[in-house]
Amino acid sequence: MKYKEEAAYHFQCEPKSMKPFDVCDPFHPQHQLISGFIVKKDGPFGGSLYITHVNCQQLKTPQVVFGTPKLLYPYRKESFKIKEKTGQHPGKLEYSENIIVTKTNHPIKQFILANKWNGTNILFFKYFDANGKLFISAKTKGTPSISDSPQYGDFLGLTREALFGVNLDIPIDLNNPPDCLIDFIKREEVQSICFELCGKKEPHLVLYNFDICLKPLFLQHFTTGYIEPIVNKEDTEVYNLENMEQLTAICENRQIVDYEKNEKYRKEKNLSIRYEYEHFTTEGAVLYLISEVPSKDQQEPICCVSNRKLYKIKPKDIEEVHWEVFGEKQKSLIEIAIKKLKEREKEFSKQSLREELDIGPKEFSKYEEDIITYAQTLVGSSAFNRKSNKNLGTKKLPLTKANKGGKKKK
């Protein structure tokens, strides 16, 4: 079986979703070459890597690097509710507009609400060369590596600054790594560690009181891809799961509390509700549903997310405000969405655009004509088939003058 088909089989997707890559490791002293395939389809394995060669040397066994899963809505979009289906155990939830039921093979014992940091996702991962030597590299959510770009941001430079205090071409020393990577490197069963790169130098929506930082989110395990949240007292809340009513009530209360935080912040700063940088103090929370899974050595069980499903619990001002009208701000959101689709080399369709805009079917339907018309001005009228419904016509995004604009730095 060819590498592409092997990778597709492993990540449960079609071979067309696997794209080849050859990238230089920016954290290796000689910037050695890493080659393989990356999953370009959103979902639990989106952005995952299938490494076949290191420094042009074929690996005896290809290496799997699990990417950062796309965050899902764990409730009906229309009612903002988490619902339990009759007769189902607590390990089955309804989520998103399509009311899909997601399953886990392990009963859920706990749930965790962690602060949703507002920035760029950075994943550090372990890989080995043909001689079995260990190295550490990093990647952004939709790409196989990390780099600086005038179009998307100085992700590599800012990551180096967060790691080492300065933006210098410094390799990661496994014997003396940065503090935030020590536990990840020591634990042999852990394959990767996920961070959010955020701060004043990487502005999105939330204004932070620090320049730049790598905020730890979770660890991922070799082979299984189990997700182990990184818990700390400052920004995570841990609950024992009693039933869905309890989970629903706590999540809804978190939405109210975060909304009130944002309202208080805007009142103090004399700001209106606008979907713009410096108008929010929090983006909400991430929900982890935790199971106890037997460990490989049969000692202590692993407390983790076993089905790779993570959920976003956002306050209503984050959810709703940016699609109350269609104006210049909405156009800028479309521009950002198209840049992300281009950066991740994703197919362009009505569905992919709506998912990247992160809006529900009701809002999209209301402004569909405006959204598609403006999107066509950026990527060309032939890039989108407006009449297609079930069979959405797709086309790769060209890099045109209209979507070459760089990210605004505040």
Tab-separated table of C-alpha atoms in Angstrom:
chain	number	residue	atom	x	y	z
A	1	MET	CA	0.000	0.000	0.000
A	2	LYS	CA	1.369	3.430	-0.925
A	3	TYR	CA	2.172	5.997	1.774
A	4	LYS	CA	-0.726	8.259	0.817
A	5	GLU	CA	-3.264	5.433	1.048
A	6	GLU	CA	-1.690	4.181	4.280
A	7	ALA	CA	-1.966	7.633	5.817
A	8	ALA	CA	-5.577	8.027	4.682
A	9	TYR	CA	-6.479	4.632	6.140
A	10	HIS	CA	-4.813	5.494	9.456
A	11	PHE	CA	-6.604	8.854	9.765
A	12	GLN	CA	-9.969	7.545	8.507
A	13	CYS	CA	-10.228	9.861	5.518
A	14	GLU	CA	-10.072	9.779	1.725
A	15	PRO	CA	-6.615	9.776	0.044
A	16	LYS	CA	-7.509	13.125	-1.566
A	17	SER	CA	-7.473	14.643	1.945
A	18	MET	CA	-3.785	13.730	2.342
A	19	LYS	CA	-1.338	16.322	0.986
A	20	PRO	CA	2.437	15.717	0.641
A	21	PHE	CA	4.889	18.000	2.421
A	22	ASP	CA	8.622	18.640	2.652
A	23	VAL	CA	9.547	21.104	5.398
A	24	CYS	CA	12.668	22.117	7.260
A	25	ASP	CA	12.660	21.706	11.027
A	26	PRO	CA	13.208	25.259	12.372
A	27	PHE	CA	14.280	23.938	15.783
A	28	HIS	CA	17.017	21.602	14.462
A	29	PRO	CA	20.623	22.929	14.351
A	30	GLN	CA	20.923	22.146	10.613
A	31	HIS	CA	17.189	22.632	9.882
A	32	GLN	CA	16.874	19.033	8.686
A	33	LEU	CA	14.170	18.054	6.207
A	34	ILE	CA	10.967	16.295	7.302
A	35	SER	CA	8.762	14.681	4.631
A	36	GLY	CA	5.407	12.951	4.572
A	37	PHE	CA	1.685	13.702	4.340
A	38	ILE	CA	-0.666	16.003	6.263
A	39	VAL	CA	-4.435	15.672	6.775
A	40	LYS	CA	-6.133	18.666	5.172
A	41	LYS	CA	-9.654	17.700	6.238
A	42	ASP	CA	-11.172	19.190	9.395
A	43	GLY	CA	-12.154	16.825	12.178
A	44	PRO	CA	-10.508	14.837	14.984
A	45	PHE	CA	-7.407	14.219	12.802
A	46	GLY	CA	-7.197	17.521	10.941
A	47	GLY	CA	-3.587	18.727	10.641
A	48	SER	CA	-2.148	15.337	11.640
A	49	LEU	CA	1.148	14.247	10.085
A	50	TYR	CA	2.319	10.964	8.584
A	51	ILE	CA	6.119	11.279	8.498
A	52	THR	CA	7.814	8.949	5.998
A	53	HIS	CA	11.310	10.426	5.589
A	54	VAL	CA	13.766	12.473	7.679
A	55	ASN	CA	16.673	14.079	5.839
A	56	CYS	CA	15.598	12.159	2.714
A	57	GLN	CA	16.143	8.868	4.543
A	58	GLN	CA	13.163	6.517	4.485
A	59	LEU	CA	11.881	5.532	7.921
A	60	LYS	CA	11.421	1.838	8.610
A	61	THR	CA	8.007	2.637	10.095
A	62	PRO	CA	6.217	5.906	9.257
A	63	GLN	CA	5.537	8.107	12.284
A	64	VAL	CA	2.122	9.484	13.188
A	65	VAL	CA	1.797	12.946	14.751
A	66	PHE	CA	-1.727	13.749	15.893
A	67	GLY	CA	-2.814	17.298	15.077
A	68	THR	CA	-4.967	19.663	17.129
A	69	PRO	CA	-8.655	18.708	16.741
A	70	LYS	CA	-11.168	21.280	15.568
A	71	LEU	CA	-13.294	22.560	18.441
A	72	LEU	CA	-16.980	21.617	18.235
A	73	TYR	CA	-20.189	23.043	19.657
A	74	PRO	CA	-21.602	20.629	22.294
A	75	TYR	CA	-25.159	21.911	22.043
A	76	ARG	CA	-27.880	22.796	19.602
A	77	LYS	CA	-26.843	26.051	18.013
A	78	GLU	CA	-30.383	27.378	18.060
A	79	SER	CA	-31.022	26.822	21.772
A	80	PHE	CA	-27.520	26.789	23.274
A	81	LYS	CA	-28.421	23.613	25.144
A	82	ILE	CA	-26.566	20.407	25.835
A	83	LYS	CA	-29.143	17.634	25.583
A	84	GLU	CA	-29.208	14.035	26.683
A	85	LYS	CA	-30.958	11.483	24.493
A	86	THR	CA	-33.293	9.031	26.233
A	87	GLY	CA	-31.542	5.814	27.200
A	88	GLN	CA	-28.052	7.020	26.383
A	89	HIS	CA	-25.249	6.970	28.912
A	90	PRO	CA	-23.438	10.245	29.705
A	91	GLY	CA	-20.736	9.449	27.176
A	92	LYS	CA	-22.977	10.453	24.293
A	93	LEU	CA	-23.714	14.109	23.561
A	94	GLU	CA	-25.523	15.998	20.856
A	95	TYR	CA	-23.591	18.847	19.325
A	96	SER	CA	-23.538	21.393	16.495
A	97	GLU	CA	-26.183	22.453	14.026
A	98	ASN	CA	-26.528	18.977	12.542
A	99	ILE	CA	-27.328	17.367	15.929
A	100	ILE	CA	-24.682	14.714	15.411
A	101	VAL	CA	-24.271	12.197	18.229
A	102	THR	CA	-20.654	11.719	19.241
A	103	LYS	CA	-19.670	8.526	21.037
A	104	THR	CA	-16.894	7.390	23.303
A	105	ASN	CA	-16.055	3.807	24.191
A	106	HIS	CA	-15.178	4.776	27.751
A	107	PRO	CA	-17.683	6.137	30.313
A	108	ILE	CA	-17.131	9.784	31.151
A	109	LYS	CA	-16.146	10.319	34.793
A	110	GLN	CA	-15.253	14.012	34.891
A	111	PHE	CA	-15.397	17.153	32.808
A	112	ILE	CA	-13.037	20.093	32.721
A	113	LEU	CA	-13.669	23.695	31.726
A	114	ALA	CA	-10.419	25.400	30.753
A	115	ASN	CA	-9.898	29.002	29.715
A	116	LYS	CA	-10.054	29.397	25.932
A	117	TRP	CA	-6.930	31.381	25.156
A	118	ASN	CA	-7.287	33.656	22.137
A	119	GLY	CA	-4.334	33.338	19.781
A	120	THR	CA	-2.618	30.900	17.396
A	121	ASN	CA	-2.382	27.170	18.069
A	122	ILE	CA	1.171	25.779	18.244
A	123	LEU	CA	1.863	22.035	18.581
A	124	PHE	CA	5.297	20.772	19.673
A	125	PHE	CA	5.892	17.136	18.739
A	126	LYS	CA	8.503	14.376	18.964
A	127	TYR	CA	9.879	12.644	15.893
A	128	PHE	CA	12.758	10.265	15.179
A	129	ASP	CA	15.216	9.970	12.293
A	130	ALA	CA	16.113	6.710	10.536
A	131	ASN	CA	18.672	5.952	13.275
A	132	GLY	CA	16.120	6.363	16.060
A	133	LYS	CA	17.435	9.707	17.304
A	134	LEU	CA	14.825	11.921	18.978
A	135	PHE	CA	14.080	15.489	17.873
A	136	ILE	CA	11.490	18.126	18.807
A	137	SER	CA	9.776	20.350	16.271
A	138	ALA	CA	6.608	22.459	16.087
A	139	LYS	CA	3.711	23.171	13.739
A	140	THR	CA	0.680	25.397	13.436
A	141	LYS	CA	-2.810	23.910	13.307
A	142	GLY	CA	-3.191	23.498	9.546
A	143	THR	CA	0.430	23.250	8.395
A	144	PRO	CA	3.279	20.720	8.841
A	145	SER	CA	5.674	23.257	10.324
A	146	ILE	CA	5.921	26.792	11.683
A	147	SER	CA	7.271	29.859	9.933
A	148	ASP	CA	7.046	33.634	9.661
A	149	SER	CA	4.807	35.074	6.985
A	150	PRO	CA	3.908	38.663	6.020
A	151	GLN	CA	0.434	37.357	5.162
A	152	TYR	CA	-0.393	35.422	8.326
A	153	GLY	CA	1.975	36.484	11.114
A	154	ASP	CA	5.392	36.021	12.699
A	155	PHE	CA	4.513	32.700	14.296
A	156	LEU	CA	8.070	31.311	14.363
A	157	GLY	CA	9.666	34.480	15.695
A	158	LEU	CA	7.040	34.923	18.390
A	159	THR	CA	7.256	31.248	19.376
A	160	ARG	CA	11.028	31.558	19.748
A	161	GLU	CA	10.545	34.687	21.838
A	162	ALA	CA	8.047	32.865	24.071
A	163	LEU	CA	10.435	29.897	24.445
A	164	PHE	CA	13.799	31.594	24.810
A	165	GLY	CA	12.993	35.220	25.647
A	166	VAL	CA	14.486	36.392	22.335
A	167	ASN	CA	13.734	35.846	18.661
A	168	LEU	CA	16.900	33.966	17.744
A	169	ASP	CA	17.503	30.844	15.642
A	170	ILE	CA	18.111	28.594	18.656
A	171	PRO	CA	17.662	24.792	18.478
A	172	ILE	CA	15.791	22.946	21.214
A	173	ASP	CA	18.353	21.300	23.503
A	174	LEU	CA	16.837	18.039	24.802
A	175	ASN	CA	19.232	18.087	27.772
A	176	ASN	CA	18.336	21.639	28.723
A	177	PRO	CA	14.944	22.472	27.189
A	178	PRO	CA	12.733	25.481	27.944
A	179	ASP	CA	10.726	24.996	31.139
A	180	CYS	CA	7.407	24.582	29.338
A	181	LEU	CA	8.729	21.532	27.435
A	182	ILE	CA	10.442	19.646	30.272
A	183	ASP	CA	7.549	17.409	31.337
A	184	PHE	CA	6.552	16.735	27.729
A	185	ILE	CA	10.079	15.588	26.837
A	186	LYS	CA	10.514	13.441	29.959
A	187	ARG	CA	7.297	11.485	29.539
A	188	GLU	CA	7.996	8.733	27.014
A	189	GLU	CA	4.307	7.970	26.421
A	190	VAL	CA	3.583	11.567	25.394
A	191	GLN	CA	3.955	12.434	21.733
A	192	SER	CA	3.049	16.130	21.639
A	193	ILE	CA	2.085	19.171	23.665
A	194	CYS	CA	-0.380	21.799	22.476
A	195	PHE	CA	-0.083	25.517	23.269
A	196	GLU	CA	-1.877	28.723	22.395
A	197	LEU	CA	0.520	31.468	21.325
A	198	CYS	CA	-1.105	34.673	22.549
A	199	GLY	CA	-0.456	38.130	23.934
A	200	LYS	CA	-0.255	41.747	22.820
A	201	LYS	CA	2.184	40.829	20.041
A	202	GLU	CA	-0.264	38.261	18.626
A	203	PRO	CA	-3.570	40.202	18.788
A	204	HIS	CA	-6.898	38.598	17.904
A	205	LEU	CA	-9.946	39.570	20.028
A	206	VAL	CA	-8.848	39.514	23.675
A	207	LEU	CA	-6.472	42.122	25.069
A	208	TYR	CA	-3.965	40.414	27.397
A	209	ASN	CA	-1.671	42.068	29.940
A	210	PHE	CA	1.474	40.303	28.622
A	211	ASP	CA	3.467	40.651	25.393
A	212	ILE	CA	3.710	37.018	24.271
A	213	CYS	CA	3.346	33.618	25.913
A	214	LEU	CA	2.820	29.947	25.095
A	215	LYS	CA	-0.172	28.886	27.209
A	216	PRO	CA	-0.209	25.074	27.696
A	217	LEU	CA	-3.469	23.349	26.710
A	218	PHE	CA	-3.027	19.577	26.593
A	219	LEU	CA	-0.752	16.592	25.923
A	220	GLN	CA	-1.328	13.863	23.320
A	221	HIS	CA	-0.276	10.237	23.664
A	222	PHE	CA	1.587	8.092	21.168
A	223	THR	CA	-0.396	5.458	19.204
A	224	THR	CA	-3.819	6.247	20.700
A	225	GLY	CA	-3.983	10.030	20.291
A	226	TYR	CA	-5.561	10.319	23.733
A	227	ILE	CA	-5.792	13.934	24.878
A	228	GLU	CA	-4.682	14.752	28.428
A	229	PRO	CA	-5.640	18.297	29.536
A	230	ILE	CA	-3.043	20.288	31.440
A	231	VAL	CA	-4.777	21.304	34.658
A	232	ASN	CA	-3.796	24.300	36.772
A	233	LYS	CA	-5.667	26.227	39.438
A	234	GLU	CA	-5.563	29.533	37.599
A	235	ASP	CA	-7.614	28.719	34.512
A	236	THR	CA	-9.171	25.238	34.781
A	237	GLU	CA	-12.201	23.924	36.681
A	238	VAL	CA	-12.586	20.171	37.307
A	239	TYR	CA	-15.972	18.536	38.040
A	240	ASN	CA	-17.116	14.991	38.717
A	241	LEU	CA	-19.850	14.186	36.205
A	242	GLU	CA	-23.233	13.459	37.794
A	243	ASN	CA	-25.576	13.763	34.803
A	244	MET	CA	-26.215	15.827	31.701
A	245	GLU	CA	-28.376	18.333	33.591
A	246	GLN	CA	-25.439	19.161	35.846
A	247	LEU	CA	-23.083	19.509	32.883
A	248	THR	CA	-25.575	21.696	31.030
A	249	ALA	CA	-26.152	23.973	34.022
A	250	ILE	CA	-22.437	24.473	34.678
A	251	CYS	CA	-21.675	25.193	31.022
A	252	GLU	CA	-24.550	27.648	30.715
A	253	ASN	CA	-23.481	29.383	33.914
A	254	ARG	CA	-19.934	29.660	32.546
A	255	GLN	CA	-21.330	31.367	29.442
A	256	ILE	CA	-23.210	33.883	31.619
A	257	VAL	CA	-20.189	34.562	33.860
A	258	ASP	CA	-17.888	35.114	30.863
A	259	TYR	CA	-20.434	37.391	29.195
A	260	GLU	CA	-20.690	39.468	32.395
A	261	LYS	CA	-16.883	39.709	32.517
A	262	ASN	CA	-16.828	41.087	28.990
A	263	GLU	CA	-19.695	43.505	29.726
A	264	LYS	CA	-17.960	44.801	32.855
A	265	TYR	CA	-14.710	45.229	30.932
A	266	ARG	CA	-16.388	47.156	28.105
A	267	LYS	CA	-18.258	49.373	30.568
A	268	GLU	CA	-15.023	50.253	32.356
A	269	LYS	CA	-13.340	51.039	29.021
A	270	ASN	CA	-16.429	52.824	27.625
A	271	LEU	CA	-16.605	50.407	24.673
A	272	SER	CA	-19.589	49.124	22.694
A	273	ILE	CA	-20.097	45.459	21.759
A	274	ARG	CA	-18.002	45.053	18.632
A	275	TYR	CA	-16.272	41.968	17.289
A	276	GLU	CA	-12.861	43.608	17.397
A	277	TYR	CA	-9.551	43.468	19.222
A	278	GLU	CA	-9.566	44.993	22.731
A	279	HIS	CA	-13.361	44.614	23.074
A	280	PHE	CA	-13.222	41.348	25.069
A	281	THR	CA	-11.505	40.101	28.190
A	282	THR	CA	-12.330	36.415	27.587
A	283	GLU	CA	-13.320	34.220	24.641
A	284	GLY	CA	-14.930	31.591	26.868
A	285	ALA	CA	-13.894	28.050	27.758
A	286	VAL	CA	-12.941	24.680	26.282
A	287	LEU	CA	-14.850	21.627	27.518
A	288	TYR	CA	-12.983	18.332	27.992
A	289	LEU	CA	-14.981	15.148	28.702
A	290	ILE	CA	-12.678	12.929	30.741
A	291	SER	CA	-12.639	9.126	30.834
A	292	GLU	CA	-10.423	6.732	32.799
A	293	VAL	CA	-8.620	4.565	30.267
A	294	PRO	CA	-6.363	1.611	31.251
A	295	SER	CA	-2.721	2.502	30.724
A	296	LYS	CA	-0.290	0.394	28.721
A	297	ASP	CA	1.549	-0.793	31.831
A	298	GLN	CA	-1.757	-1.590	33.602
A	299	GLN	CA	-0.900	0.634	36.563
A	300	GLU	CA	-2.746	3.917	37.130
A	301	PRO	CA	-5.439	4.618	34.490
A	302	ILE	CA	-5.028	7.566	32.138
A	303	CYS	CA	-7.509	10.404	32.700
A	304	CYS	CA	-8.033	11.714	29.200
A	305	VAL	CA	-10.341	12.528	26.295
A	306	SER	CA	-10.418	9.181	24.497
A	307	ASN	CA	-12.455	10.149	21.414
A	308	ARG	CA	-10.532	13.327	20.450
A	309	LYS	CA	-13.665	15.502	20.720
A	310	LEU	CA	-13.162	18.939	22.288
A	311	TYR	CA	-15.900	21.552	22.671
A	312	LYS	CA	-16.065	25.351	22.785
A	313	ILE	CA	-18.254	27.087	25.361
A	314	LYS	CA	-18.425	30.733	24.299
A	315	PRO	CA	-20.305	33.676	25.847
A	316	LYS	CA	-23.153	35.055	23.769
A	317	ASP	CA	-21.335	38.250	22.802
A	318	ILE	CA	-18.633	36.167	21.088
A	319	GLU	CA	-21.267	33.912	19.492
A	320	GLU	CA	-23.690	36.486	18.174
A	321	VAL	CA	-22.437	40.044	17.894
A	322	HIS	CA	-20.434	39.805	14.678
A	323	TRP	CA	-23.416	38.766	12.510
A	324	GLU	CA	-26.071	41.203	13.696
A	325	VAL	CA	-25.467	43.219	10.523
A	326	PHE	CA	-23.359	42.831	7.383
A	327	GLY	CA	-20.781	45.565	7.142
A	328	GLU	CA	-17.068	46.302	6.980
A	329	LYS	CA	-16.286	44.154	10.023
A	330	GLN	CA	-18.055	41.180	8.478
A	331	LYS	CA	-16.078	41.700	5.276
A	332	SER	CA	-12.855	41.624	7.279
A	333	LEU	CA	-13.961	38.333	8.882
A	334	ILE	CA	-14.514	36.872	5.415
A	335	GLU	CA	-11.040	38.056	4.385
A	336	ILE	CA	-9.523	36.368	7.451
A	337	ALA	CA	-11.475	33.166	6.766
A	338	ILE	CA	-10.266	33.039	3.162
A	339	LYS	CA	-6.668	33.644	4.236
A	340	LYS	CA	-6.943	30.696	6.634
A	341	LEU	CA	-8.406	28.472	3.914
A	342	LYS	CA	-5.526	29.456	1.647
A	343	GLU	CA	-2.920	28.967	4.388
A	344	ARG	CA	-4.229	25.476	5.159
A	345	GLU	CA	-4.597	24.629	1.450
A	346	LYS	CA	-8.239	23.693	2.002
A	347	GLU	CA	-10.850	23.367	-0.716
A	348	PHE	CA	-13.120	26.398	-1.078
A	349	SER	CA	-16.860	25.745	-0.778
A	350	LYS	CA	-19.907	27.171	0.923
A	351	GLN	CA	-19.479	24.632	3.708
A	352	SER	CA	-15.764	25.261	4.309
A	353	LEU	CA	-16.335	29.033	4.292
A	354	ARG	CA	-19.188	28.815	6.792
A	355	GLU	CA	-17.134	26.547	9.082
A	356	GLU	CA	-14.165	28.913	8.953
A	357	LEU	CA	-16.447	31.873	9.695
A	358	ASP	CA	-17.793	29.845	12.647
A	359	ILE	CA	-21.436	30.888	12.240
A	360	GLY	CA	-24.619	28.860	12.350
A	361	PRO	CA	-26.879	28.023	9.387
A	362	LYS	CA	-29.425	30.669	10.369
A	363	GLU	CA	-26.894	33.515	10.312
A	364	PHE	CA	-25.226	32.188	7.162
A	365	SER	CA	-28.568	31.845	5.374
A	366	LYS	CA	-29.530	35.396	6.351
A	367	TYR	CA	-26.380	36.907	4.828
A	368	GLU	CA	-25.484	34.203	2.287
A	369	GLU	CA	-25.921	36.485	-0.732
A	370	ASP	CA	-23.663	39.164	0.787
A	371	ILE	CA	-21.093	36.636	2.026
A	372	ILE	CA	-20.762	34.799	-1.273
A	373	THR	CA	-20.760	37.956	-3.371
A	374	TYR	CA	-17.938	39.460	-1.296
A	375	ALA	CA	-16.014	36.166	-1.218
A	376	GLN	CA	-16.171	36.039	-5.003
A	377	THR	CA	-14.549	39.462	-5.227
A	378	LEU	CA	-11.593	38.014	-3.306
A	379	VAL	CA	-11.119	34.662	-5.038
A	380	GLY	CA	-12.955	35.010	-8.355
A	381	SER	CA	-16.523	34.263	-9.356
A	382	SER	CA	-15.680	30.792	-10.691
A	383	ALA	CA	-14.375	29.585	-7.307
A	384	PHE	CA	-17.827	29.070	-5.852
A	385	ASN	CA	-20.887	27.290	-7.186
A	386	ARG	CA	-23.776	29.136	-5.561
A	387	LYS	CA	-26.439	26.817	-6.935
A	388	SER	CA	-24.914	23.654	-5.495
A	389	ASN	CA	-26.432	22.448	-2.218
A	390	LYS	CA	-25.633	18.869	-1.299
A	391	ASN	CA	-22.821	18.609	-3.805
A	392	LEU	CA	-20.825	21.722	-3.050
A	393	GLY	CA	-18.546	22.695	-5.888
A	394	THR	CA	-14.997	23.244	-4.644
A	395	LYS	CA	-11.920	24.890	-5.954
A	396	LYS	CA	-8.487	25.589	-4.508
A	397	LEU	CA	-8.018	29.187	-3.484
A	398	PRO	CA	-5.690	31.248	-5.658
A	399	LEU	CA	-3.546	33.867	-3.951
A	400	THR	CA	-4.897	37.046	-5.496
A	401	LYS	CA	-4.128	40.666	-4.816
A	402	ALA	CA	-7.388	40.909	-2.909
A	403	ASN	CA	-6.389	38.345	-0.304
A	404	LYS	CA	-2.702	39.111	0.013
A	405	GLY	CA	-3.192	41.588	2.838
A	406	GLY	CA	-1.107	40.948	5.916
A	407	LYS	CA	-2.424	40.541	9.430
A	408	LYS	CA	-2.834	43.818	11.265
A	409	LYS	CA	-0.562	44.265	14.226
A	410	LYS	CA	-1.810	46.305	17.113
